[in-house]
């Protein structure tokens, strides 16, 4: 099982940008899917973006399409989430997640599909 470490959160004004990073520090080659989730206070954790590590196919929640981009640097065992045009409703704790084995693209934004989670990094967007 891998271990995930997120970084890059912070506070930004609406319209600004942030880039989150997630390093897979253990057994990176066994992870087939990586994803970013977020959870606002009192809300359920929701999938934001996912990436299939082999091939690089990406999937996004409708709420972030066109604004967020998930990418990876295989050599660094790192996955990124570039967040542009941030809105106050993007405020949440953001979590990196990974899994081994296959999953359908439709399930790649379902938190139940993931077995490994990072500790989270806070993103706050002010109006």
PDB file of N, CA and C in Angstrom, residues 42-100:
ATOM      1  N   UNK A  42     -19.617  19.856   6.813  1.00  0.00           N
ATOM      2  CA  UNK A  42     -21.020  19.469   6.748  1.00  0.00           C
ATOM      3  C   UNK A  42     -21.454  18.837   5.450  1.00  0.00           C
ATOM      4  N   UNK A  43     -20.498  18.671   4.538  1.00  0.00           N
ATOM      5  CA  UNK A  43     -20.817  18.090   3.238  1.00  0.00           C
ATOM      6  C   UNK A  43     -20.154  16.720   3.079  1.00  0.00           C
ATOM      7  N   UNK A  44     -20.656  15.953   2.125  1.00  0.00           N
ATOM      8  CA  UNK A  44     -20.032  14.677   1.816  1.00  0.00           C
ATOM      9  C   UNK A  44     -18.770  14.900   0.980  1.00  0.00           C
ATOM     10  N   UNK A  45     -17.874  13.939   1.064  1.00  0.00           N
ATOM     11  CA  UNK A  45     -16.666  14.015   0.250  1.00  0.00           C
ATOM     12  C   UNK A  45     -17.035  13.740  -1.206  1.00  0.00           C
ATOM     13  N   UNK A  46     -16.579  14.603  -2.108  1.00  0.00           N
ATOM     14  CA  UNK A  46     -16.924  14.452  -3.507  1.00  0.00           C
ATOM     15  C   UNK A  46     -15.670  14.340  -4.374  1.00  0.00           C
ATOM     16  N   UNK A  47     -15.788  13.538  -5.435  1.00  0.00           N
ATOM     17  CA  UNK A  47     -14.700  13.398  -6.385  1.00  0.00           C
ATOM     18  C   UNK A  47     -14.582  14.636  -7.251  1.00  0.00           C
ATOM     19  N   UNK A  48     -13.357  15.089  -7.442  1.00  0.00           N
ATOM     20  CA  UNK A  48     -13.093  16.282  -8.235  1.00  0.00           C
ATOM     21  C   UNK A  48     -12.482  15.919  -9.577  1.00  0.00           C
ATOM     22  N   UNK A  49     -11.437  15.097  -9.547  1.00  0.00           N
ATOM     23  CA  UNK A  49     -10.740  14.710 -10.775  1.00  0.00           C
ATOM     24  C   UNK A  49     -10.012  13.406 -10.537  1.00  0.00           C
ATOM     25  N   UNK A  50      -9.872  12.627 -11.595  1.00  0.00           N
ATOM     26  CA  UNK A  50      -9.142  11.368 -11.497  1.00  0.00           C
ATOM     27  C   UNK A  50      -8.274  11.194 -12.730  1.00  0.00           C
ATOM     28  N   UNK A  51      -7.228  10.380 -12.573  1.00  0.00           N
ATOM     29  CA  UNK A  51      -6.325  10.109 -13.679  1.00  0.00           C
ATOM     30  C   UNK A  51      -5.887   8.648 -13.631  1.00  0.00           C
ATOM     31  N   UNK A  52      -5.949   8.010 -14.785  1.00  0.00           N
ATOM     32  CA  UNK A  52      -5.454   6.652 -14.902  1.00  0.00           C
ATOM     33  C   UNK A  52      -3.955   6.746 -15.155  1.00  0.00           C
ATOM     34  N   UNK A  53      -3.162   6.149 -14.295  1.00  0.00           N
ATOM     35  CA  UNK A  53      -1.731   6.382 -14.335  1.00  0.00           C
ATOM     36  C   UNK A  53      -1.101   5.867 -15.626  1.00  0.00           C
ATOM     37  N   UNK A  54      -1.571   4.732 -16.113  1.00  0.00           N
ATOM     38  CA  UNK A  54      -1.072   4.222 -17.389  1.00  0.00           C
ATOM     39  C   UNK A  54      -1.987   4.726 -18.484  1.00  0.00           C
ATOM     40  N   UNK A  55      -1.487   5.565 -19.329  1.00  0.00           N
ATOM     41  CA  UNK A  55      -2.306   6.125 -20.397  1.00  0.00           C
ATOM     42  C   UNK A  55      -2.715   7.562 -20.145  1.00  0.00           C
ATOM     43  N   UNK A  56      -2.898   7.911 -18.878  1.00  0.00           N
ATOM     44  CA  UNK A  56      -3.173   9.294 -18.524  1.00  0.00           C
ATOM     45  C   UNK A  56      -4.575   9.795 -18.768  1.00  0.00           C
ATOM     46  N   UNK A  57      -5.546   8.891 -18.967  1.00  0.00           N
ATOM     47  CA  UNK A  57      -6.931   9.351 -19.137  1.00  0.00           C
ATOM     48  C   UNK A  57      -7.392  10.091 -17.888  1.00  0.00           C
ATOM     49  N   UNK A  58      -8.119  11.175 -18.108  1.00  0.00           N
ATOM     50  CA  UNK A  58      -8.560  12.010 -16.990  1.00  0.00           C
ATOM     51  C   UNK A  58     -10.078  12.177 -16.999  1.00  0.00           C
ATOM     52  N   UNK A  59     -10.619  12.404 -15.819  1.00  0.00           N
ATOM     53  CA  UNK A  59     -12.057  12.581 -15.647  1.00  0.00           C
ATOM     54  C   UNK A  59     -12.290  13.652 -14.603  1.00  0.00           C
ATOM     55  N   UNK A  60     -13.373  14.419 -14.798  1.00  0.00           N
ATOM     56  CA  UNK A  60     -13.634  15.564 -13.940  1.00  0.00           C
ATOM     57  C   UNK A  60     -15.085  15.629 -13.517  1.00  0.00           C
ATOM     58  N   UNK A  61     -15.292  16.156 -12.331  1.00  0.00           N
ATOM     59  CA  UNK A  61     -16.646  16.497 -11.917  1.00  0.00           C
ATOM     60  C   UNK A  61     -17.123  17.680 -12.754  1.00  0.00           C
ATOM     61  N   UNK A  62     -18.412  17.735 -13.020  1.00  0.00           N
ATOM     62  CA  UNK A  62     -18.958  18.811 -13.841  1.00  0.00           C
ATOM     63  C   UNK A  62     -18.649  20.178 -13.236  1.00  0.00           C
ATOM     64  N   UNK A  63     -18.601  20.240 -11.927  1.00  0.00           N
ATOM     65  CA  UNK A  63     -18.421  21.522 -11.252  1.00  0.00           C
ATOM     66  C   UNK A  63     -17.037  22.136 -11.464  1.00  0.00           C
ATOM     67  N   UNK A  64     -16.080  21.334 -11.921  1.00  0.00           N
ATOM     68  CA  UNK A  64     -14.719  21.857 -12.086  1.00  0.00           C
ATOM     69  C   UNK A  64     -14.217  21.764 -13.519  1.00  0.00           C
ATOM     70  N   UNK A  65     -14.998  21.194 -14.409  1.00  0.00           N
ATOM     71  CA  UNK A  65     -14.561  21.056 -15.801  1.00  0.00           C
ATOM     72  C   UNK A  65     -14.229  22.417 -16.394  1.00  0.00           C
ATOM     73  N   UNK A  66     -13.099  22.471 -17.074  1.00  0.00           N
ATOM     74  CA  UNK A  66     -12.672  23.722 -17.686  1.00  0.00           C
ATOM     75  C   UNK A  66     -11.892  24.628 -16.751  1.00  0.00           C
ATOM     76  N   UNK A  67     -11.905  24.322 -15.466  1.00  0.00           N
ATOM     77  CA  UNK A  67     -11.171  25.149 -14.492  1.00  0.00           C
ATOM     78  C   UNK A  67     -10.024  24.390 -13.824  1.00  0.00           C
ATOM     79  N   UNK A  68     -10.227  23.107 -13.572  1.00  0.00           N
ATOM     80  CA  UNK A  68      -9.224  22.286 -12.893  1.00  0.00           C
ATOM     81  C   UNK A  68      -8.591  21.327 -13.894  1.00  0.00           C
ATOM     82  N   UNK A  69      -7.307  21.028 -13.667  1.00  0.00           N
ATOM     83  CA  UNK A  69      -6.604  20.065 -14.501  1.00  0.00           C
ATOM     84  C   UNK A  69      -5.792  19.130 -13.613  1.00  0.00           C
ATOM     85  N   UNK A  70      -6.026  17.837 -13.778  1.00  0.00           N
ATOM     86  CA  UNK A  70      -5.231  16.839 -13.073  1.00  0.00           C
ATOM     87  C   UNK A  70      -4.142  16.353 -14.017  1.00  0.00           C
ATOM     88  N   UNK A  71      -2.939  16.177 -13.478  1.00  0.00           N
ATOM     89  CA  UNK A  71      -1.830  15.707 -14.292  1.00  0.00           C
ATOM     90  C   UNK A  71      -0.886  14.903 -13.414  1.00  0.00           C
ATOM     91  N   UNK A  72       0.097  14.280 -14.048  1.00  0.00           N
ATOM     92  CA  UNK A  72       1.033  13.482 -13.282  1.00  0.00           C
ATOM     93  C   UNK A  72       2.442  13.622 -13.840  1.00  0.00           C
ATOM     94  N   UNK A  73       3.396  13.432 -12.964  1.00  0.00           N
ATOM     95  CA  UNK A  73       4.800  13.334 -13.340  1.00  0.00           C
ATOM     96  C   UNK A  73       5.248  11.964 -12.848  1.00  0.00           C
ATOM     97  N   UNK A  74       5.283  11.001 -13.774  1.00  0.00           N
ATOM     98  CA  UNK A  74       5.576   9.624 -13.385  1.00  0.00           C
ATOM     99  C   UNK A  74       6.958   9.493 -12.766  1.00  0.00           C
ATOM    100  N   UNK A  75       7.903  10.243 -13.287  1.00  0.00           N
ATOM    101  CA  UNK A  75       9.272  10.143 -12.776  1.00  0.00           C
ATOM    102  C   UNK A  75       9.371  10.587 -11.322  1.00  0.00           C
ATOM    103  N   UNK A  76       8.493  11.511 -10.940  1.00  0.00           N
ATOM    104  CA  UNK A  76       8.493  12.023  -9.569  1.00  0.00           C
ATOM    105  C   UNK A  76       7.437  11.373  -8.701  1.00  0.00           C
ATOM    106  N   UNK A  77       6.675  10.419  -9.295  1.00  0.00           N
ATOM    107  CA  UNK A  77       5.589   9.768  -8.547  1.00  0.00           C
ATOM    108  C   UNK A  77       4.679  10.808  -7.905  1.00  0.00           C
ATOM    109  N   UNK A  78       4.336  11.803  -8.700  1.00  0.00           N
ATOM    110  CA  UNK A  78       3.564  12.928  -8.184  1.00  0.00           C
ATOM    111  C   UNK A  78       2.370  13.196  -9.084  1.00  0.00           C
ATOM    112  N   UNK A  79       1.257  13.497  -8.465  1.00  0.00           N
ATOM    113  CA  UNK A  79       0.047  13.897  -9.174  1.00  0.00           C
ATOM    114  C   UNK A  79      -0.285  15.324  -8.754  1.00  0.00           C
ATOM    115  N   UNK A  80      -0.740  16.103  -9.714  1.00  0.00           N
ATOM    116  CA  UNK A  80      -1.029  17.509  -9.464  1.00  0.00           C
ATOM    117  C   UNK A  80      -2.495  17.820  -9.721  1.00  0.00           C
ATOM    118  N   UNK A  81      -2.966  18.883  -9.092  1.00  0.00           N
ATOM    119  CA  UNK A  81      -4.280  19.430  -9.417  1.00  0.00           C
ATOM    120  C   UNK A  81      -4.100  20.936  -9.577  1.00  0.00           C
ATOM    121  N   UNK A  82      -4.127  21.388 -10.819  1.00  0.00           N
ATOM    122  CA  UNK A  82      -4.066  22.811 -11.107  1.00  0.00           C
ATOM    123  C   UNK A  82      -5.472  23.362 -11.052  1.00  0.00           C
ATOM    124  N   UNK A  83      -5.684  24.336 -10.193  1.00  0.00           N
ATOM    125  CA  UNK A  83      -7.014  24.906 -10.004  1.00  0.00           C
ATOM    126  C   UNK A  83      -6.993  26.368 -10.394  1.00  0.00           C
ATOM    127  N   UNK A  84      -7.736  26.696 -11.434  1.00  0.00           N
ATOM    128  CA  UNK A  84      -7.833  28.066 -11.931  1.00  0.00           C
ATOM    129  C   UNK A  84      -9.252  28.594 -11.745  1.00  0.00           C
ATOM    130  N   UNK A  85      -9.395  29.891 -11.856  1.00  0.00           N
ATOM    131  CA  UNK A  85     -10.701  30.540 -11.732  1.00  0.00           C
ATOM    132  C   UNK A  85     -11.442  30.048 -10.493  1.00  0.00           C
ATOM    133  N   UNK A  86     -10.748  30.034  -9.391  1.00  0.00           N
ATOM    134  CA  UNK A  86     -11.322  29.498  -8.163  1.00  0.00           C
ATOM    135  C   UNK A  86     -12.506  30.323  -7.690  1.00  0.00           C
ATOM    136  N   UNK A  87     -13.470  29.628  -7.111  1.00  0.00           N
ATOM    137  CA  UNK A  87     -14.691  30.234  -6.613  1.00  0.00           C
ATOM    138  C   UNK A  87     -14.809  29.960  -5.110  1.00  0.00           C
ATOM    139  N   UNK A  88     -15.548  30.780  -4.390  1.00  0.00           N
ATOM    140  CA  UNK A  88     -15.727  30.514  -2.956  1.00  0.00           C
ATOM    141  C   UNK A  88     -16.276  29.113  -2.680  1.00  0.00           C
ATOM    142  N   UNK A  89     -17.105  28.602  -3.572  1.00  0.00           N
ATOM    143  CA  UNK A  89     -17.668  27.262  -3.371  1.00  0.00           C
ATOM    144  C   UNK A  89     -16.637  26.153  -3.563  1.00  0.00           C
ATOM    145  N   UNK A  90     -15.427  26.484  -4.002  1.00  0.00           N
ATOM    146  CA  UNK A  90     -14.352  25.504  -4.071  1.00  0.00           C
ATOM    147  C   UNK A  90     -13.664  25.320  -2.729  1.00  0.00           C
ATOM    148  N   UNK A  91     -14.014  26.140  -1.762  1.00  0.00           N
ATOM    149  CA  UNK A  91     -13.418  26.040  -0.434  1.00  0.00           C
ATOM    150  C   UNK A  91     -13.729  24.686   0.194  1.00  0.00           C
ATOM    151  N   UNK A  92     -12.679  23.969   0.583  1.00  0.00           N
ATOM    152  CA  UNK A  92     -12.827  22.625   1.139  1.00  0.00           C
ATOM    153  C   UNK A  92     -11.461  22.089   1.527  1.00  0.00           C
ATOM    154  N   UNK A  93     -11.489  20.966   2.234  1.00  0.00           N
ATOM    155  CA  UNK A  93     -10.270  20.182   2.424  1.00  0.00           C
ATOM    156  C   UNK A  93     -10.147  19.291   1.201  1.00  0.00           C
ATOM    157  N   UNK A  94      -8.979  19.310   0.588  1.00  0.00           N
ATOM    158  CA  UNK A  94      -8.747  18.506  -0.602  1.00  0.00           C
ATOM    159  C   UNK A  94      -7.871  17.306  -0.249  1.00  0.00           C
ATOM    160  N   UNK A  95      -8.308  16.147  -0.717  1.00  0.00           N
ATOM    161  CA  UNK A  95      -7.628  14.899  -0.416  1.00  0.00           C
ATOM    162  C   UNK A  95      -7.159  14.224  -1.696  1.00  0.00           C
ATOM    163  N   UNK A  96      -5.967  13.663  -1.636  1.00  0.00           N
ATOM    164  CA  UNK A  96      -5.453  12.813  -2.694  1.00  0.00           C
ATOM    165  C   UNK A  96      -5.792  11.363  -2.337  1.00  0.00           C
ATOM    166  N   UNK A  97      -6.121  10.578  -3.349  1.00  0.00           N
ATOM    167  CA  UNK A  97      -6.453   9.178  -3.124  1.00  0.00           C
ATOM    168  C   UNK A  97      -5.851   8.324  -4.222  1.00  0.00           C
ATOM    169  N   UNK A  98      -5.602   7.071  -3.901  1.00  0.00           N
ATOM    170  CA  UNK A  98      -5.054   6.157  -4.898  1.00  0.00           C
ATOM    171  C   UNK A  98      -5.623   4.764  -4.707  1.00  0.00           C
ATOM    172  N   UNK A  99      -5.484   3.982  -5.760  1.00  0.00           N
ATOM    173  CA  UNK A  99      -5.914   2.601  -5.682  1.00  0.00           C
ATOM    174  C   UNK A  99      -5.070   1.752  -6.609  1.00  0.00           C
ATOM    175  N   UNK A 100      -5.004   0.480  -6.296  1.00  0.00           N
ATOM    176  CA  UNK A 100      -4.415  -0.504  -7.192  1.00  0.00           C
ATOM    177  C   UNK A 100      -5.558  -1.208  -7.913  1.00  0.00           C
TER     178      UNK A 100
END
